[in-house]
Amino acid sequence: MHYSTVLVRLKKFFTKKKIIWAVILLIVLFSIWFFFLRNSSNDSIQTAKVVRQDVKKTVLTTGQVVSSIDLALSFQTSGFVRRINVKEGDIVKAGQTLAVLDKGGALASLESAKGALAQAEANYQKILAGATFEDIAVTQASVNYYSTSLENAKQDLENELPDAYNNANTAILSYTNILFSNPQTLPQFSIIGTIQTNSQAISDINSNRTEINNILKTWQSDVLTLNESNIEAITDSSIQNLSTISNYLTNLLLILTAYTQITSGGSQTTVTTYASGVATAKSTVDTAKASITNLKQAKKSAEANLVSAEASMALKKAPARPEDISIALAQVLSAQGQVHTAETILNNTVIYAPISGTITEVNIKLGELATAGAEVLKLLNVAELHTEAQVSEADIASIVIGQTIDNTFDALGPDKHFQGKVLTVNPASTVVSGVINYKVTGSLENITLIKPGMTANMTVLVTEKKEVLIVPTSAVINKNGKKFVRVIDDPKEKTYHEVEVSTNLEADGGLVEIISGLTAGEEIVTYIK
């Protein structure tokens, strides 16, 4: 064969081989796409069926077992413990004596009250009989004594008021004039040039000194016209004047003692001397104020005593009037009340069981001093228990009275369930760890296994529905305020289209009720990677 012919044939052979290999490569690539890439895309879509089933919504919370009757018992009076008749765990009956205090003081008070009652009754009989000559003479002596005391108190006050003015005036002139230029006309603090101080404080003290000058002028005029008719008013104004002057001296003393820096030419010793003088003036003024205040009170006391003595004299001289008899009788009744009070105090030295129940705490010892109102015993009625829990504000709107509660208890294990009902929902909130909560209580069956204080895991059944269409919550998507579910068109290719739906109950288990848009059996998309 010719050499050129061989070359042509070989060239055609290799050209056919290239075509074959190209076809094989395309087949392989298509297979990879068909079996791997396409399936991988489909596998990224997770689906579920629209089904019809029973659903429910619950609220889970953790609480405690609490006794419906949880009483903290205490003595209603203080005293030393003399007897304790119970211990923790004892079952007691209503009215049983639980603990007793020392009764010595209470018994003495009762005897004293009985004595006062006897005295009131004797006085009542005396009123009925009328006063004796001796009684009238004694009462007249009291009237005379208190009358003299009142006159002396008035005279003492009349003598003291001018002295108080003179002492205050002398104190101002002797100890503060040196600090001012023109102290009686246009007072200006005169040591400001040598001592560094606060300009506002100096301005205030200058104004105060002008006010003091005016007060002293008015006060001098008042004491010169002092008489029995105006002594009350002048006494009150004098006390007020002394208070104002004392405050002025206090402020002046603060300025002097507050100086911390002496400028050139100043003398700290001079300032200290001025401050000492002002302190002496203030002491004089305060003493005068205290003296007048005491004399005013002495006068008032003398007046009250005289009024009382004169009233007593009038009463003794007058025949027994119906109202006098009524008063004496009222005193008898009051004394009887004191006896009853003392009897109550005596009874308060004993703690009686107000109800039948179980003693859970004893917080006292024999000989110990018990304080009135302090808890010493705790009494529970373990036959009447309920649960209490805090429910967050996110769930509280779902809780209403009467809903069923499924309870489990940590102490009894998760397999033992006890039913109850929601009893109360407290409208007042409580903040727990920064979260707003509301207290919910639930009923409990009377079961001896359940003890106060146990941890209760409460599942409140909010609502339940039978045979409703449901889908996983993840299947519902929100767009522009509407809800959609992606319904599978081709289960094999996993193609889908979106359907608008209406939902209702968001149930436990991540399920949501569908009320329109879907039918049972449809396959829907729940997740796309």
XYZ file of C-alpha atoms in Angstrom:
529
model
C 0.000 0.000 0.000
C 1.185 3.441 -0.791
C 2.623 5.364 2.122
C 0.315 8.378 1.595
C -2.763 6.182 1.642
C -1.736 4.766 5.004
C -1.366 8.239 6.440
C -4.854 9.232 5.283
C -6.424 6.177 6.843
C -4.605 6.695 10.123
C -5.756 10.307 10.242
C -9.392 9.263 9.727
C -9.046 6.649 12.491
C -7.793 9.080 15.051
C -10.455 11.664 14.098
C -13.208 9.107 14.796
C -11.572 8.267 18.133
C -11.696 11.912 19.219
C -15.379 12.085 18.429
C -16.046 8.903 20.419
C -14.094 10.181 23.433
C -15.943 13.482 23.308
C -19.285 11.692 23.317
C -18.187 9.524 26.262
C -17.103 12.634 28.218
C -20.472 14.306 27.642
C -22.282 11.180 28.857
C -20.174 11.095 32.021
C -20.765 14.789 32.785
C -24.507 14.406 32.247
C -24.560 11.398 34.562
C -22.755 13.329 37.276
C -25.245 16.186 36.990
C -28.230 13.849 36.868
C -27.265 11.619 39.759
C -25.393 14.016 42.014
C -25.823 17.720 41.358
C -29.528 17.579 40.573
C -30.254 15.306 43.534
C -28.105 17.479 45.773
C -30.279 20.477 44.936
C -33.432 18.525 45.654
C -32.040 17.148 48.868
C -31.617 20.741 50.190
C -35.396 21.055 50.442
C -37.118 19.513 53.479
C -40.837 18.807 53.307
C -43.752 17.646 55.423
C -47.363 16.646 54.927
C -50.370 18.763 55.851
C -52.144 16.590 58.415
C -55.228 16.728 60.549
C -54.639 15.954 64.222
C -55.342 16.990 67.814
C -53.236 19.889 69.166
C -52.943 21.839 72.357
C -51.213 24.903 73.736
C -49.716 24.904 77.222
C -47.725 27.221 79.464
C -44.897 25.680 81.472
C -43.730 27.165 84.753
C -42.044 26.085 87.964
C -43.396 26.870 91.413
C -43.741 25.553 94.932
C -46.244 23.717 97.067
C -47.744 26.088 99.633
C -50.200 25.496 102.445
C -53.535 27.252 102.076
C -53.284 27.980 105.783
C -49.748 29.002 106.699
C -49.778 30.745 110.066
C -46.864 32.472 111.775
C -47.783 32.479 115.459
C -46.411 35.023 117.916
C -46.988 36.293 121.416
C -48.937 39.547 121.549
C -46.835 40.726 124.476
C -43.153 40.451 125.379
C -41.803 38.223 128.127
C -39.641 35.262 129.068
C -40.655 31.837 127.781
C -41.705 29.546 130.610
C -43.277 26.632 128.747
C -43.176 25.113 125.240
C -45.699 22.330 124.797
C -44.961 21.306 121.189
C -42.114 20.363 118.880
C -41.734 20.370 115.115
C -43.960 17.800 113.443
C -46.566 17.694 116.232
C -50.193 17.592 115.138
C -52.311 19.942 117.257
C -55.999 20.679 117.698
C -57.643 24.087 117.584
C -57.524 25.748 121.027
C -54.587 23.677 122.269
C -51.990 25.518 124.421
C -48.725 25.691 122.485
C -46.418 27.997 124.494
C -46.577 30.168 127.630
C -44.675 33.259 128.840
C -43.905 34.253 132.409
C -47.167 35.689 133.796
C -45.812 37.606 136.791
C -45.977 41.076 135.232
C -49.332 40.438 133.585
C -50.829 39.218 136.856
C -49.510 42.318 138.656
C -51.042 44.574 135.986
C -54.346 42.799 136.385
C -54.288 43.308 140.144
C -53.451 46.992 139.643
C -56.336 47.384 137.207
C -58.683 45.734 139.659
C -57.495 48.168 142.341
C -58.186 51.112 140.013
C -61.641 49.723 139.402
C -62.307 49.525 143.120
C -61.152 53.124 143.479
C -63.407 54.295 140.645
C -66.357 52.524 142.192
C -65.610 54.150 145.565
C -65.405 57.555 143.892
C -68.714 56.927 142.218
C -70.287 56.258 145.584
C -68.587 59.365 146.963
C -70.095 61.511 144.188
C -73.478 60.176 145.032
C -72.928 61.036 148.709
C -71.475 64.546 148.067
C -68.291 66.239 149.348
C -67.452 66.581 153.045
C -66.343 69.800 154.778
C -62.836 68.413 155.024
C -62.752 67.721 151.269
C -63.799 71.286 150.524
C -61.118 72.700 152.842
C -58.373 70.637 151.195
C -59.491 71.652 147.719
C -59.599 75.324 148.712
C -56.014 75.031 149.895
C -55.074 73.699 146.447
C -56.822 76.621 144.781
C -54.910 79.072 146.956
C -51.604 77.352 146.268
C -52.008 77.283 142.482
C -53.271 80.859 142.448
C -50.104 81.980 144.197
C -48.003 79.860 141.828
C -49.613 81.550 138.837
C -48.970 85.043 140.194
C -45.357 84.138 140.852
C -44.984 82.725 137.327
C -46.433 85.896 135.800
C -44.123 88.077 137.865
C -41.088 85.993 136.959
C -41.973 86.302 133.274
C -42.523 90.072 133.551
C -39.105 90.400 135.176
C -37.343 88.174 132.681
C -38.622 89.755 129.459
C -36.804 93.112 129.931
C -33.707 91.240 131.112
C -33.769 89.121 127.971
C -33.923 92.237 125.809
C -31.105 93.904 127.720
C -28.907 90.796 127.563
C -29.475 90.356 123.831
C -28.912 94.044 123.102
C -25.730 94.103 125.184
C -24.457 90.968 123.458
C -24.957 92.526 120.024
C -23.368 95.843 121.012
C -20.454 94.377 122.951
C -19.424 91.516 120.707
C -20.518 92.306 117.153
C -20.372 96.105 116.728
C -16.591 95.868 116.480
C -16.981 93.802 113.321
C -18.965 96.472 111.439
C -18.552 100.045 110.351
C -21.679 102.115 111.102
C -23.275 99.118 112.886
C -26.393 101.023 113.960
C -27.123 102.895 110.727
C -25.573 101.327 107.640
C -23.723 98.216 108.855
C -20.805 97.009 106.739
C -18.570 94.110 107.736
C -15.367 96.028 108.559
C -12.628 93.368 108.474
C -13.202 92.330 104.898
C -10.080 94.172 103.776
C -7.750 92.056 105.842
C -9.443 88.681 105.671
C -10.340 86.641 102.614
C -14.021 85.539 102.703
C -17.125 84.947 100.592
C -18.649 88.176 99.246
C -22.212 86.814 99.227
C -21.911 85.732 102.864
C -20.696 89.240 103.779
C -23.613 90.808 101.905
C -26.061 88.538 103.731
C -24.585 89.276 107.149
C -24.801 93.041 106.491
C -28.505 92.660 105.632
C -29.044 90.483 108.703
C -27.452 93.106 110.949
C -29.883 95.734 109.645
C -32.741 93.339 110.446
C -31.341 92.792 113.967
C -31.205 96.556 114.583
C -34.882 96.857 113.632
C -35.824 93.899 115.832
C -34.069 95.407 118.849
C -35.823 98.753 118.381
C -39.266 97.147 118.196
C -38.497 94.813 121.070
C -37.378 97.687 123.301
C -40.659 99.458 122.647
C -42.601 96.277 123.478
C -40.971 95.644 126.854
C -41.522 99.259 127.883
C -45.286 98.760 127.439
C -45.390 95.310 129.064
C -48.567 94.573 131.054
C -50.838 91.655 131.879
C -52.916 92.085 128.720
C -50.019 91.865 126.270
C -47.605 89.606 128.149
C -48.543 86.552 126.046
C -47.893 88.310 122.734
C -44.651 89.928 123.927
C -43.452 86.590 125.316
C -43.985 84.885 121.946
C -42.353 87.735 119.997
C -39.413 87.770 122.429
C -38.792 84.064 121.851
C -38.938 84.670 118.092
C -36.568 87.644 118.389
C -34.068 85.586 120.362
C -34.232 82.797 117.764
C -33.549 85.267 114.944
C -30.641 86.850 116.825
C -29.216 83.418 117.657
C -29.327 82.411 113.983
C -27.642 85.698 113.028
C -24.851 85.056 115.531
C -24.472 81.500 114.242
C -24.003 82.757 110.672
C -21.559 85.416 111.837
C -19.600 82.809 113.791
C -19.465 80.550 110.718
C -17.951 83.377 108.673
C -15.280 84.075 111.293
C -14.362 80.432 111.899
C -14.339 79.607 108.175
C -11.416 81.925 107.335
C -8.518 79.838 106.060
C -6.211 82.489 104.615
C -5.022 85.738 106.150
C -3.962 88.429 103.703
C -1.089 90.779 104.310
C -1.523 92.675 107.525
C -4.263 90.398 108.862
C -4.195 88.822 112.298
C -5.529 85.324 112.934
C -5.432 86.017 116.659
C -7.770 88.979 116.157
C -10.209 86.841 114.179
C -10.112 84.142 116.846
C -10.849 86.761 119.524
C -13.795 88.075 117.498
C -15.131 84.534 117.066
C -14.852 83.868 120.797
C -16.818 87.033 121.527
C -19.571 86.107 119.070
C -19.771 82.627 120.625
C -20.204 84.251 124.053
C -22.953 86.480 122.667
C -24.766 83.483 121.179
C -24.553 81.603 124.485
C -26.086 84.620 126.266
C -28.932 84.839 123.750
C -29.642 81.092 123.834
C -29.709 81.145 127.640
C -32.222 84.018 127.596
C -34.409 82.180 125.108
C -34.383 78.995 127.217
C -35.239 80.984 130.344
C -38.249 82.714 128.743
C -39.439 79.451 127.202
C -39.295 77.720 130.594
C -41.077 80.585 132.352
C -43.785 80.615 129.671
C -44.324 76.898 130.216
C -44.348 77.375 133.994
C -47.042 80.031 133.609
C -49.125 77.729 131.408
C -48.760 74.880 133.887
C -49.765 77.139 136.770
C -52.810 78.335 134.830
C -53.824 74.761 134.044
C -53.357 73.669 137.644
C -55.398 76.601 138.921
C -58.197 75.934 136.447
C -58.233 72.295 137.515
C -58.269 73.172 141.216
C -61.052 75.746 140.781
C -63.088 73.271 138.773
C -62.605 70.694 141.495
C -63.710 73.205 144.113
C -66.815 74.072 142.132
C -67.565 70.408 141.759
C -67.187 69.709 145.450
C -69.377 72.617 146.493
C -72.093 71.828 144.014
C -74.623 69.108 144.672
C -74.250 65.880 142.727
C -75.561 66.586 139.255
C -76.706 63.940 136.819
C -73.741 64.677 134.566
C -71.333 64.345 137.540
C -72.826 61.005 138.315
C -72.473 60.047 134.647
C -68.792 61.023 134.667
C -68.119 59.003 137.789
C -69.956 56.100 136.253
C -67.880 56.493 133.068
C -64.749 56.292 135.192
C -66.024 53.058 136.618
C -66.624 51.738 133.121
C -63.157 52.892 132.033
C -61.606 51.102 134.987
C -63.545 48.007 134.050
C -62.075 48.355 130.559
C -58.592 48.508 132.074
C -59.337 45.293 133.904
C -60.420 43.680 130.660
C -57.255 44.993 128.973
C -55.105 43.527 131.732
C -56.943 40.235 131.376
C -56.241 40.333 127.634
C -52.550 40.967 128.281
C -52.555 38.001 130.630
C -54.187 35.876 127.964
C -51.591 37.131 125.468
C -48.885 35.382 127.470
C -50.248 32.147 126.012
C -50.275 30.994 122.379
C -53.249 28.816 121.522
C -53.597 26.904 118.258
C -56.098 28.918 116.170
C -56.772 25.913 113.932
C -55.954 22.251 113.779
C -52.743 21.553 111.894
C -49.084 20.592 112.069
C -46.289 22.495 113.819
C -43.536 23.019 111.230
C -41.240 25.442 113.065
C -40.383 26.186 116.706
C -38.219 29.308 116.917
C -38.019 29.818 120.703
C -36.298 28.226 123.674
C -37.174 28.014 127.346
C -36.033 31.102 129.234
C -35.605 33.129 126.068
C -37.005 36.670 125.841
C -39.827 36.624 123.312
C -40.674 39.918 121.630
C -44.275 40.877 120.944
C -45.148 40.177 117.328
C -42.018 38.127 116.572
C -42.716 34.748 114.950
C -42.096 31.892 117.391
C -44.149 29.037 115.933
C -45.326 28.082 112.475
C -48.541 26.154 111.945
C -49.558 24.636 108.616
C -52.644 22.805 107.514
C -50.945 20.174 105.352
C -54.326 18.811 104.310
C -55.027 21.964 102.281
C -52.169 22.575 99.857
C -51.912 24.484 96.603
C -49.231 25.431 94.106
C -47.819 28.895 93.523
C -45.707 29.983 90.551
C -44.553 33.111 88.756
C -45.662 33.375 85.111
C -43.924 35.827 82.782
C -45.826 38.681 81.196
C -45.374 36.999 77.803
C -47.603 34.087 78.908
C -49.882 35.578 81.563
C -52.516 36.741 79.063
C -53.136 33.067 78.229
C -53.822 32.078 81.855
C -57.388 32.225 83.193
C -59.053 30.823 86.285
C -60.345 27.286 85.859
C -57.747 26.040 83.376
C -56.386 22.536 83.970
C -52.889 22.150 85.417
C -50.794 19.000 85.083
C -48.311 18.887 87.981
C -45.160 16.868 88.470
C -42.828 17.187 91.425
C -39.056 16.872 91.487
C -39.268 14.918 94.720
C -41.677 12.345 93.239
C -40.210 11.948 89.752
C -41.429 12.960 86.281
C -43.753 9.983 85.805
C -46.181 10.857 88.590
C -48.748 13.397 87.429
C -51.282 15.219 89.593
C -54.117 17.306 88.237
C -55.256 20.711 89.433
C -57.014 23.884 88.342
C -55.939 27.525 88.136
C -57.345 29.147 91.288
C -56.121 32.749 91.095
C -54.179 35.073 88.809
C -52.711 37.998 90.729
C -53.277 41.274 88.823
C -50.259 42.874 90.525
C -46.862 42.230 88.955
C -43.605 41.198 90.598
C -40.169 41.839 89.103
C -37.950 38.743 89.331
C -34.390 39.089 87.953
C -35.514 42.030 85.855
C -38.463 40.133 84.344
C -42.076 41.085 85.043
C -44.040 38.140 86.454
C -47.496 37.466 87.869
C -48.312 35.002 90.630
C -50.615 32.132 89.685
C -52.020 29.634 92.195
C -53.386 26.195 91.436
C -55.376 23.581 93.308
C -53.906 20.259 94.437
C -55.333 16.902 95.323
C -55.090 15.913 98.987
C -52.246 13.410 98.664
C -49.914 12.613 101.549
C -46.895 12.324 99.230
C -47.069 16.043 98.464
C -45.400 18.251 101.072
C -45.205 22.021 101.518
C -42.127 23.507 99.889
C -41.787 20.879 97.143
C -40.812 22.116 93.688
C -43.804 21.850 91.347
C -43.475 21.661 87.561
C -46.777 23.071 86.338
C -48.127 22.623 82.819
C -51.187 24.835 82.332
C -53.474 23.708 79.513
C -54.403 26.939 77.744
C -56.493 25.358 74.979
C -56.764 22.221 72.865
C -58.401 21.417 69.523
C -59.484 18.181 67.896
C -58.775 17.150 64.300
C -57.530 20.459 62.905
C -55.241 21.033 59.939
C -51.713 21.672 61.119
C -48.299 22.330 59.649
C -44.915 23.006 61.236
C -44.467 26.653 62.169
C -41.330 26.721 60.012
C -43.480 26.110 56.924
C -45.220 29.482 57.245
C -43.438 32.484 55.761
C -44.472 36.136 56.077
C -44.512 38.527 53.161
C -45.910 42.038 53.237
C -48.163 41.294 56.185
C -49.519 38.074 54.665
C -48.738 34.428 55.370
C -47.741 31.876 52.742
C -46.903 28.171 52.543
C -44.832 26.652 49.714
C -46.767 23.681 48.273
C -44.813 20.982 46.390
C -45.840 20.585 42.717
C -43.516 17.712 41.746
C -42.422 15.517 44.668
C -39.560 14.159 42.598
C -38.241 17.450 41.280
C -39.213 19.298 44.463
C -40.713 22.198 42.562
C -43.264 24.273 44.436
C -45.544 27.284 44.376
C -46.607 29.633 47.197
C -50.148 29.574 48.609
C -51.578 32.261 50.904
C -52.939 30.774 54.132
C -54.783 31.848 57.278
C -53.544 30.557 60.632
C -55.047 30.366 64.096
C -53.639 28.510 67.076
C -49.893 28.306 67.582
C -49.724 24.977 69.374
C -47.080 23.107 71.306
C -44.413 21.223 69.382
C -43.790 23.985 66.870
C -47.135 23.469 65.107
C -49.618 25.991 63.789
C -53.279 25.544 62.874
C -54.286 26.265 59.241
C -57.858 27.456 58.768
C -57.719 28.195 55.030
C -55.462 27.720 51.995
C -54.387 24.096 52.431
C -55.906 20.615 52.482
C -54.858 17.471 54.299
C -52.270 15.363 52.488
C -50.561 18.173 50.595
C -46.777 18.141 50.727
C -45.249 21.431 51.762
C -41.777 22.918 52.153
C -40.601 23.303 55.734
C -36.977 24.216 55.154
C -34.639 25.207 52.327
C -30.888 25.194 52.853
